[in-house]
mmCIF file of C-alpha atoms in Angstrom:
data_model
loop_
_atom_site.group_PDB
_atom_site.id
_atom_site.type_symbol
_atom_site.label_atom_id
_atom_site.label_comp_id
_atom_site.label_asym_id
_atom_site.label_seq_id
_atom_site.Cartn_x
_atom_site.Cartn_y
_atom_site.Cartn_z
ATOM 1 C CA MET A 1 1.637 6.090 -23.328
ATOM 2 C CA VAL A 2 1.596 9.374 -25.191
ATOM 3 C CA ARG A 3 3.759 10.252 -28.178
ATOM 4 C CA LYS A 4 4.482 13.734 -29.355
ATOM 5 C CA ASN A 5 4.280 14.355 -33.082
ATOM 6 C CA ASP A 6 5.250 17.918 -33.915
ATOM 7 C CA SER A 7 2.705 20.079 -32.118
ATOM 8 C CA THR A 8 0.089 17.379 -31.591
ATOM 9 C CA PHE A 9 -0.237 14.512 -29.187
ATOM 10 C CA THR A 10 -1.580 11.117 -30.180
ATOM 11 C CA LEU A 11 -2.316 7.991 -28.206
ATOM 12 C CA ALA A 12 0.344 5.308 -28.471
ATOM 13 C CA PRO A 13 -0.649 1.675 -28.905
ATOM 14 C CA TYR A 14 -1.193 -0.172 -25.677
ATOM 15 C CA ASN A 15 1.803 -2.167 -24.475
ATOM 16 C CA GLU A 16 1.363 -4.207 -21.320
ATOM 17 C CA SER A 17 5.013 -3.986 -20.335
ATOM 18 C CA ASN A 18 4.818 -0.179 -20.351
ATOM 19 C CA PHE A 19 1.468 -0.220 -18.573
ATOM 20 C CA ASN A 20 2.702 -2.551 -15.831
ATOM 21 C CA SER A 21 5.852 -0.491 -15.300
ATOM 22 C CA ILE A 22 3.586 2.409 -14.355
ATOM 23 C CA THR A 23 0.740 0.735 -12.497
ATOM 24 C CA ASN A 24 2.999 -1.583 -10.488
ATOM 25 C CA ARG A 25 5.109 1.209 -9.062
ATOM 26 C CA PRO A 26 4.675 1.514 -5.285
ATOM 27 C CA ASN A 27 1.543 3.559 -4.636
ATOM 28 C CA GLN A 28 -1.178 4.273 -2.085
ATOM 29 C CA GLY A 29 1.501 4.498 0.594
ATOM 30 C CA MET A 30 -0.900 5.794 3.234
ATOM 31 C CA VAL A 31 -2.750 2.476 3.139
ATOM 32 C CA ILE A 32 0.338 0.700 4.486
ATOM 33 C CA SER A 33 0.493 2.834 7.628
ATOM 34 C CA ALA A 34 -3.255 2.611 8.191
ATOM 35 C CA VAL A 35 -3.330 -1.173 7.838
ATOM 36 C CA PHE A 36 -0.404 -1.787 10.179
ATOM 37 C CA THR A 37 -1.843 0.596 12.762
ATOM 38 C CA LEU A 38 -5.020 -1.481 12.802
ATOM 39 C CA LEU A 39 -3.184 -4.822 12.714
ATOM 40 C CA SER A 40 -1.074 -3.835 15.714
ATOM 41 C CA LYS A 41 -4.313 -3.580 17.716
ATOM 42 C CA TRP A 42 -6.107 -6.570 16.234
ATOM 43 C CA ALA A 43 -3.349 -9.195 15.909
ATOM 44 C CA SER A 44 -1.858 -11.030 18.867
ATOM 45 C CA ALA A 45 1.827 -11.977 18.841
ATOM 46 C CA GLY A 46 1.017 -15.471 17.573
ATOM 47 C CA ASP A 47 -1.286 -14.331 14.766
ATOM 48 C CA ARG A 48 0.632 -11.472 13.182
ATOM 49 C CA SER A 49 2.075 -13.383 10.241
ATOM 50 C CA ILE A 50 -1.237 -14.786 9.051
ATOM 51 C CA MET A 51 -3.048 -11.484 9.598
ATOM 52 C CA VAL A 52 -0.480 -9.611 7.504
ATOM 53 C CA SER A 53 -0.581 -12.321 4.841
ATOM 54 C CA ILE A 54 -4.376 -12.306 4.578
ATOM 55 C CA VAL A 55 -4.482 -8.530 4.257
ATOM 56 C CA PHE A 56 -1.750 -8.246 1.633
ATOM 57 C CA SER A 57 -2.807 -11.300 -0.370
ATOM 58 C CA GLY A 58 -5.414 -8.978 -1.830
ATOM 59 C CA LYS A 59 -2.634 -6.943 -3.430
ATOM 60 C CA ALA A 60 -1.224 -10.006 -5.199
ATOM 61 C CA LEU A 61 -4.622 -11.273 -6.295
ATOM 62 C CA GLY A 62 -5.515 -7.794 -7.491
ATOM 63 C CA GLY A 63 -2.452 -7.915 -9.724
ATOM 64 C CA VAL A 64 -3.674 -11.176 -11.245
ATOM 65 C CA ILE A 65 -7.052 -9.676 -12.095
ATOM 66 C CA ALA A 66 -5.582 -6.402 -13.323
ATOM 67 C CA SER A 67 -3.119 -8.117 -15.672
ATOM 68 C CA TYR A 68 -6.034 -9.613 -17.609
ATOM 69 C CA THR A 69 -8.597 -6.839 -17.371
ATOM 70 C CA SER A 70 -6.067 -4.132 -18.246
ATOM 71 C CA GLY A 71 -5.399 -5.711 -21.610
ATOM 72 C CA LEU A 72 -9.103 -5.993 -22.362
ATOM 73 C CA ILE A 73 -9.817 -2.415 -21.337
ATOM 74 C CA CYS A 74 -6.815 -0.902 -23.102
ATOM 75 C CA SER A 75 -7.510 -2.724 -26.366
ATOM 76 C CA SER A 76 -11.179 -1.739 -26.376
ATOM 77 C CA TYR A 77 -11.241 1.656 -28.049
ATOM 78 C CA LYS A 78 -15.058 1.653 -28.040
ATOM 79 C CA ILE A 79 -14.994 2.532 -24.331
ATOM 80 C CA GLY A 80 -12.067 4.938 -24.602
ATOM 81 C CA GLY A 81 -8.932 2.766 -24.683
ATOM 82 C CA TRP A 82 -6.167 2.763 -22.066
ATOM 83 C CA PRO A 83 -7.272 5.936 -20.174
ATOM 84 C CA MET A 84 -10.394 4.078 -19.055
ATOM 85 C CA SER A 85 -8.281 1.587 -17.093
ATOM 86 C CA PHE A 86 -7.224 4.394 -14.754
ATOM 87 C CA TYR A 87 -10.806 5.641 -14.390
ATOM 88 C CA ILE A 88 -12.225 2.172 -13.752
ATOM 89 C CA TYR A 89 -9.633 1.181 -11.146
ATOM 90 C CA SER A 90 -9.998 4.551 -9.422
ATOM 91 C CA MET A 91 -13.758 4.034 -9.309
ATOM 92 C CA PHE A 92 -13.323 0.603 -7.707
ATOM 93 C CA GLY A 93 -11.063 2.179 -5.094
ATOM 94 C CA ALA A 94 -13.773 4.672 -4.174
ATOM 95 C CA VAL A 95 -16.438 1.946 -4.054
ATOM 96 C CA LEU A 96 -14.335 -0.339 -1.841
ATOM 97 C CA ALA A 97 -13.716 2.532 0.548
ATOM 98 C CA ILE A 98 -17.415 2.460 1.487
ATOM 99 C CA PRO A 99 -17.412 -0.985 3.213
ATOM 100 C CA TRP A 100 -14.040 -0.140 4.754
ATOM 101 C CA ILE A 101 -15.442 2.984 6.409
ATOM 102 C CA THR A 102 -18.669 1.199 7.327
ATOM 103 C CA PHE A 103 -17.406 -2.026 8.868
ATOM 104 C CA VAL A 104 -13.811 -1.533 10.027
ATOM 105 C CA SER A 105 -13.368 -0.781 13.719
ATOM 106 C CA GLU A 106 -10.362 0.956 15.198
ATOM 107 C CA SER A 107 -9.725 -1.641 17.897
ATOM 108 C CA PRO A 108 -11.132 -4.931 19.260
ATOM 109 C CA ALA A 109 -12.517 -2.966 22.203
ATOM 110 C CA GLU A 110 -15.328 -1.882 19.883
ATOM 111 C CA GLN A 111 -16.190 -5.473 18.944
ATOM 112 C CA ASP A 112 -16.918 -8.808 20.637
ATOM 113 C CA GLU A 113 -13.441 -10.005 19.728
ATOM 114 C CA PHE A 114 -11.959 -7.902 22.519
ATOM 115 C CA THR A 115 -11.928 -10.780 24.986
ATOM 116 C CA CYS A 116 -10.214 -13.030 22.428
ATOM 117 C CA ILE A 117 -7.171 -10.810 22.013
ATOM 118 C CA SER A 118 -5.773 -10.818 25.506
ATOM 119 C CA ASN A 119 -2.536 -9.022 24.805
ATOM 120 C CA THR A 120 -4.078 -5.964 23.220
ATOM 121 C CA PRO A 121 -2.752 -3.013 25.215
ATOM 122 C CA ASN A 122 -4.766 0.009 26.193
ATOM 123 C CA LYS A 123 -4.067 2.536 23.483
ATOM 124 C CA ASN A 124 -6.625 5.161 24.229
ATOM 125 C CA LYS A 125 -3.971 7.664 25.212
ATOM 126 C CA SER A 126 -2.295 9.454 22.351
ATOM 127 C CA ARG A 127 1.466 9.573 22.320
ATOM 128 C CA ALA A 128 3.940 11.644 20.429
ATOM 129 C CA ILE A 129 6.006 9.777 17.858
ATOM 130 C CA PRO A 130 9.679 9.512 18.937
ATOM 131 C CA LEU A 131 11.126 10.268 15.519
ATOM 132 C CA TYR A 132 14.768 10.335 16.578
ATOM 133 C CA ASP A 133 14.517 6.953 18.287
ATOM 134 C CA ILE A 134 12.755 5.396 15.306
ATOM 135 C CA PHE A 135 15.144 6.723 12.679
ATOM 136 C CA THR A 136 18.200 5.680 14.707
ATOM 137 C CA SER A 137 16.847 2.259 15.613
ATOM 138 C CA LYS A 138 18.952 -0.668 14.322
ATOM 139 C CA PRO A 139 15.949 -3.045 14.234
ATOM 140 C CA GLY A 140 14.003 -0.390 12.348
ATOM 141 C CA TRP A 141 16.758 -0.063 9.768
ATOM 142 C CA ALA A 142 16.930 -3.861 9.535
ATOM 143 C CA ILE A 143 13.308 -3.851 8.381
ATOM 144 C CA ALA A 144 13.948 -0.956 5.995
ATOM 145 C CA VAL A 145 16.984 -2.597 4.376
ATOM 146 C CA ALA A 146 15.263 -5.989 4.092
ATOM 147 C CA LYS A 147 12.186 -4.379 2.538
ATOM 148 C CA PHE A 148 14.400 -2.429 0.151
ATOM 149 C CA SER A 149 16.237 -5.545 -1.028
ATOM 150 C CA THR A 150 13.129 -7.680 -1.506
ATOM 151 C CA THR A 151 11.229 -4.829 -3.163
ATOM 152 C CA PHE A 152 14.232 -4.240 -5.433
ATOM 153 C CA ALA A 153 13.966 -7.791 -6.713
ATOM 154 C CA ASN A 154 10.169 -7.638 -6.909
ATOM 155 C CA ASN A 155 10.142 -4.415 -8.908
ATOM 156 C CA PHE A 156 12.947 -5.652 -11.162
ATOM 157 C CA PHE A 157 10.768 -8.557 -12.249
ATOM 158 C CA LEU A 158 7.687 -6.406 -12.652
ATOM 159 C CA ILE A 159 9.362 -3.545 -14.497
ATOM 160 C CA GLU A 160 12.349 -4.923 -16.403
ATOM 161 C CA VAL A 161 11.776 -8.639 -17.079
ATOM 162 C CA PRO A 162 9.023 -7.908 -19.667
ATOM 163 C CA THR A 163 11.510 -5.604 -21.418
ATOM 164 C CA PHE A 164 14.159 -8.327 -21.210
ATOM 165 C CA LEU A 165 11.859 -10.852 -22.880
ATOM 166 C CA SER A 166 10.883 -8.369 -25.561
ATOM 167 C CA ASN A 167 14.438 -7.208 -26.345
ATOM 168 C CA MET A 168 16.247 -10.557 -26.140
ATOM 169 C CA PHE A 169 13.640 -12.965 -27.479
ATOM 170 C CA GLY A 170 11.158 -10.781 -29.354
ATOM 171 C CA VAL A 171 8.350 -12.032 -27.133
ATOM 172 C CA ASN A 172 4.989 -10.297 -27.293
ATOM 173 C CA VAL A 173 4.509 -9.632 -23.580
ATOM 174 C CA ASN A 174 0.789 -9.033 -24.083
ATOM 175 C CA LYS A 175 0.326 -12.769 -24.648
ATOM 176 C CA ILE A 176 2.389 -14.126 -21.730
ATOM 177 C CA GLY A 177 -0.422 -14.595 -19.267
ATOM 178 C CA LEU A 178 1.616 -17.074 -17.245
ATOM 179 C CA LEU A 179 4.422 -14.602 -16.655
ATOM 180 C CA THR A 180 2.210 -11.682 -15.736
ATOM 181 C CA SER A 181 -0.483 -13.414 -13.688
ATOM 182 C CA LEU A 182 0.494 -16.804 -12.298
ATOM 183 C CA PRO A 183 3.512 -15.577 -10.255
ATOM 184 C CA SER A 184 1.343 -13.064 -8.374
ATOM 185 C CA PHE A 185 -1.258 -15.712 -7.607
ATOM 186 C CA ILE A 186 1.443 -18.092 -6.356
ATOM 187 C CA ALA A 187 2.880 -15.334 -4.151
ATOM 188 C CA ALA A 188 -0.515 -14.907 -2.488
ATOM 189 C CA VAL A 189 -0.833 -18.654 -1.864
ATOM 190 C CA THR A 190 2.688 -19.122 -0.516
ATOM 191 C CA GLY A 191 2.275 -16.016 1.607
ATOM 192 C CA LEU A 192 -0.783 -17.479 3.310
ATOM 193 C CA LEU A 193 0.805 -20.908 3.768
ATOM 194 C CA SER A 194 4.151 -19.645 5.083
ATOM 195 C CA ALA A 195 2.426 -17.220 7.440
ATOM 196 C CA ALA A 196 0.235 -19.993 8.854
ATOM 197 C CA VAL A 197 3.290 -22.203 9.382
ATOM 198 C CA ALA A 198 5.237 -19.360 11.005
ATOM 199 C CA ASP A 199 2.435 -18.565 13.447
ATOM 200 C CA TYR A 200 2.100 -22.266 14.298
ATOM 201 C CA ILE A 201 5.834 -22.444 15.044
ATOM 202 C CA ILE A 202 5.569 -19.387 17.293
ATOM 203 C CA GLN A 203 2.415 -20.540 19.070
ATOM 204 C CA GLN A 204 3.870 -24.000 19.736
ATOM 205 C CA LYS A 205 7.133 -22.362 20.855
ATOM 206 C CA TYR A 206 9.272 -24.494 18.551
ATOM 207 C CA LEU A 207 11.240 -21.344 17.761
ATOM 208 C CA SER A 208 11.252 -17.821 19.139
ATOM 209 C CA ILE A 209 9.606 -15.038 17.156
ATOM 210 C CA LEU A 210 12.992 -13.682 16.051
ATOM 211 C CA LYS A 211 14.336 -17.064 14.930
ATOM 212 C CA THR A 212 11.108 -17.708 13.038
ATOM 213 C CA ARG A 213 11.471 -14.388 11.203
ATOM 214 C CA HIS A 214 15.087 -15.292 10.370
ATOM 215 C CA LEU A 215 14.136 -18.771 9.162
ATOM 216 C CA PHE A 216 11.627 -17.493 6.641
ATOM 217 C CA VAL A 217 13.739 -14.615 5.391
ATOM 218 C CA VAL A 218 16.598 -17.069 4.748
ATOM 219 C CA LEU A 219 14.290 -19.518 2.977
ATOM 220 C CA GLY A 220 12.813 -16.759 0.836
ATOM 221 C CA VAL A 221 16.071 -15.110 -0.190
ATOM 222 C CA VAL A 222 18.176 -18.239 -0.670
ATOM 223 C CA LEU A 223 15.543 -19.987 -2.776
ATOM 224 C CA SER A 224 15.020 -16.894 -4.916
ATOM 225 C CA VAL A 225 18.763 -16.493 -5.511
ATOM 226 C CA VAL A 226 19.048 -20.193 -6.358
ATOM 227 C CA GLY A 227 16.365 -19.560 -8.955
ATOM 228 C CA PHE A 228 18.842 -17.409 -10.887
ATOM 229 C CA ILE A 229 21.118 -20.405 -11.535
ATOM 230 C CA PRO A 230 19.239 -21.678 -14.644
ATOM 231 C CA LEU A 231 19.792 -18.296 -16.270
ATOM 232 C CA VAL A 232 23.573 -18.265 -15.863
ATOM 233 C CA VAL A 233 24.442 -21.968 -16.017
ATOM 234 C CA ASN A 234 22.315 -22.972 -18.993
ATOM 235 C CA ASP A 235 21.382 -21.161 -22.147
ATOM 236 C CA CYS A 236 18.867 -18.518 -21.189
ATOM 237 C CA ASN A 237 15.447 -18.962 -22.759
ATOM 238 C CA VAL A 238 11.872 -17.844 -22.255
ATOM 239 C CA LEU A 239 10.936 -20.967 -20.313
ATOM 240 C CA ALA A 240 13.817 -20.418 -17.868
ATOM 241 C CA VAL A 241 12.690 -16.840 -17.256
ATOM 242 C CA GLU A 242 9.106 -17.970 -16.676
ATOM 243 C CA ILE A 243 10.238 -20.626 -14.195
ATOM 244 C CA LEU A 244 12.507 -18.118 -12.453
ATOM 245 C CA SER A 245 9.640 -15.642 -12.155
ATOM 246 C CA ILE A 246 7.343 -18.272 -10.666
ATOM 247 C CA VAL A 247 10.031 -19.409 -8.201
ATOM 248 C CA PHE A 248 10.865 -15.875 -7.159
ATOM 249 C CA PHE A 249 7.299 -14.735 -6.578
ATOM 250 C CA ALA A 250 6.523 -17.982 -4.755
ATOM 251 C CA VAL A 251 9.276 -17.392 -2.210
ATOM 252 C CA TYR A 252 8.546 -13.648 -2.133
ATOM 253 C CA GLY A 253 5.416 -14.649 -0.236
ATOM 254 C CA PHE A 254 7.669 -15.723 2.649
ATOM 255 C CA ASN A 255 7.999 -12.040 3.526
ATOM 256 C CA SER A 256 4.564 -12.343 5.110
ATOM 257 C CA ALA A 257 6.191 -14.502 7.785
ATOM 258 C CA SER A 258 9.473 -12.622 8.111
ATOM 259 C CA VAL A 259 10.012 -8.959 7.265
ATOM 260 C CA PHE A 260 6.481 -7.566 7.020
ATOM 261 C CA PRO A 261 5.170 -8.438 10.538
ATOM 262 C CA ASN A 262 8.432 -7.389 12.197
ATOM 263 C CA ALA A 263 7.277 -3.772 12.532
ATOM 264 C CA MET A 264 4.660 -4.959 15.039
ATOM 265 C CA ASP A 265 7.241 -7.134 16.807
ATOM 266 C CA ILE A 266 9.468 -4.174 17.666
ATOM 267 C CA ALA A 267 7.046 -1.251 17.871
ATOM 268 C CA ASP A 268 3.465 -2.268 18.493
ATOM 269 C CA GLU A 269 2.537 1.269 19.474
ATOM 270 C CA TYR A 270 4.050 2.837 16.351
ATOM 271 C CA ALA A 271 3.708 -0.064 13.893
ATOM 272 C CA GLY A 272 1.859 2.092 11.379
ATOM 273 C CA PHE A 273 4.560 4.757 11.317
ATOM 274 C CA VAL A 274 7.432 2.244 11.177
ATOM 275 C CA ALA A 275 5.737 0.265 8.397
ATOM 276 C CA GLY A 276 4.996 3.432 6.448
ATOM 277 C CA ALA A 277 8.523 4.806 6.812
ATOM 278 C CA THR A 278 10.185 1.539 5.782
ATOM 279 C CA HIS A 279 7.753 1.154 2.886
ATOM 280 C CA THR A 280 8.669 4.654 1.694
ATOM 281 C CA PHE A 281 12.354 3.725 1.788
ATOM 282 C CA ALA A 282 11.671 0.529 -0.165
ATOM 283 C CA SER A 283 9.576 2.412 -2.713
ATOM 284 C CA CYS A 284 12.702 4.235 -3.877
ATOM 285 C CA THR A 285 13.558 1.077 -5.826
ATOM 286 C CA GLY A 286 10.884 2.033 -8.343
ATOM 287 C CA ILE A 287 13.071 5.034 -9.252
ATOM 288 C CA ILE A 288 16.461 3.338 -8.909
ATOM 289 C CA ILE A 289 15.818 0.219 -11.018
ATOM 290 C CA PRO A 290 15.083 1.936 -14.372
ATOM 291 C CA ILE A 291 18.123 4.173 -13.868
ATOM 292 C CA VAL A 292 20.419 1.233 -13.082
ATOM 293 C CA THR A 293 19.033 -0.762 -16.002
ATOM 294 C CA GLU A 294 19.626 2.119 -18.367
ATOM 295 C CA LEU A 295 23.220 2.537 -17.174
ATOM 296 C CA VAL A 296 24.017 -1.164 -17.549
ATOM 297 C CA ILE A 297 22.484 -1.817 -20.977
ATOM 298 C CA LYS A 298 22.848 1.667 -22.447
ATOM 299 C CA GLU A 299 25.936 0.913 -24.542
ATOM 300 C CA GLN A 300 25.215 -2.745 -25.243
ATOM 301 C CA ASN A 301 21.772 -4.306 -25.023
ATOM 302 C CA SER A 302 23.056 -7.872 -24.859
ATOM 303 C CA LEU A 303 22.339 -11.036 -22.918
ATOM 304 C CA GLU A 304 25.588 -10.610 -20.982
ATOM 305 C CA ARG A 305 24.583 -7.143 -19.784
ATOM 306 C CA TRP A 306 21.176 -8.417 -18.695
ATOM 307 C CA MET A 307 22.918 -11.185 -16.745
ATOM 308 C CA VAL A 308 24.766 -8.448 -14.853
ATOM 309 C CA LEU A 309 21.395 -7.067 -13.797
ATOM 310 C CA PHE A 310 20.225 -10.504 -12.646
ATOM 311 C CA PHE A 311 23.418 -10.948 -10.627
ATOM 312 C CA LEU A 312 22.988 -7.468 -9.147
ATOM 313 C CA THR A 313 19.416 -8.212 -8.128
ATOM 314 C CA GLY A 314 20.443 -11.447 -6.447
ATOM 315 C CA GLY A 315 23.308 -9.701 -4.652
ATOM 316 C CA VAL A 316 21.051 -6.958 -3.314
ATOM 317 C CA ASN A 317 18.675 -9.634 -2.028
ATOM 318 C CA LEU A 318 21.479 -11.481 -0.209
ATOM 319 C CA LEU A 319 22.890 -8.317 1.379
ATOM 320 C CA GLY A 320 19.448 -7.366 2.648
ATOM 321 C CA MET A 321 19.023 -10.816 4.196
ATOM 322 C CA VAL A 322 22.391 -10.639 5.969
ATOM 323 C CA TYR A 323 21.665 -7.158 7.330
ATOM 324 C CA PHE A 324 18.250 -8.250 8.589
ATOM 325 C CA ILE A 325 19.686 -11.281 10.381
ATOM 326 C CA MET A 326 22.432 -9.208 11.994
ATOM 327 C CA PHE A 327 20.358 -6.322 13.330
ATOM 328 C CA SER A 328 16.698 -7.350 13.516
ATOM 329 C CA GLU A 329 14.932 -7.920 16.821
ATOM 330 C CA ALA A 330 11.521 -9.192 17.863
ATOM 331 C CA GLU A 331 11.063 -7.462 21.208
ATOM 332 C CA GLN A 332 9.242 -4.231 21.869
ATOM 333 C CA GLN A 333 11.726 -1.383 21.857
ATOM 334 C CA VAL A 334 12.061 0.877 24.879
ATOM 335 C CA TRP A 335 10.900 3.899 22.902
ATOM 336 C CA SER A 336 7.711 2.019 21.962
ATOM 337 C CA GLU A 337 6.815 0.915 25.493
ATOM 338 C CA GLN A 338 7.673 3.952 27.564
ATOM 339 C CA LYS A 339 5.109 6.600 28.343
ATOM 340 C CA ASN A 340 5.793 9.860 26.656
ATOM 341 C CA ASN A 341 5.251 12.824 28.950
ATOM 342 C CA LYS A 342 6.388 15.398 26.453
ATOM 343 C CA ASP A 343 4.152 17.930 24.815
ATOM 344 C CA GLU A 344 1.808 15.898 22.592
ATOM 345 C CA ARG A 345 -0.084 18.660 20.929
ATOM 346 C CA SER A 346 1.618 18.166 17.579
ATOM 347 C CA GLY A 347 1.702 14.361 17.738
ATOM 348 C CA LEU A 348 5.388 14.422 16.792
ATOM 349 C CA ILE A 349 8.460 14.821 18.897
ATOM 350 C CA ILE A 350 12.186 14.734 18.196
ATOM 351 C CA LYS A 351 14.228 13.936 21.261
#
């Protein structure tokens, strides 16, 4: 965004691909833990998927709005150019925090909905966080690995696909509204629909919670990997990349019914911490992907090298799915249910 010219610094022209590679990096990590802590108290076992989907659909829809407004703000030098986008979005964050603080309650016990959520446990007593048990938990690592693999693919499309289109086809990414906006909107819609279906399956007891999580993670990963076929079987073109992006983000919404709610399935008491820790692990992909891309295409920026990256992304997705199926669970872990009689003054304990 800033170019150095001798001893002076000047503003570089706005480029949406560069802007998105910065603004779409994982951020506001504390929100993840806070949201899952609240959801663990508000959502019953049969409503977790749809609750998670409703909450995080705002992230996808926010991306749709930002992809359009960012271009308008950054190209309008009368109001200050691209720096104003950061100021404006930060201001909206502060404004939206006001209704959050005003209306959000910590638990259903503070609202009339308390009688409607029958399985909400009494969580008035504070407990120390069993760090050793969490970080050595196979189901916990299953969530972390699955989040890592799906986030790897998600960030690859957000960060590198615009560069791919620009380098290989000379496409002006600023004008591809379909590629930058429609996939995020579709992800929000499919997330809501798949979550509603998953909760219906669980409530009607057609499948267990664990098998439902497995079903949707398989559907999401397999369909996204199948979406890579047009790129490697046929001649790669802009339309194929657009279709692939739409397909991938559509099935990415299936995570709302599979990986994302699983933190509450295994650790209702510590869902916020587990979700935050696994999200942190997955966020590392924002650092890894540019490095891997640079290593692969450094010597030869060709279509064949980019295909290697697409294959790698699909492979990471498949490995994450297999690991999740092998080690995930959907029952409360012993370390989440048991009373902790240790010293709780610090709120953390390693045992």
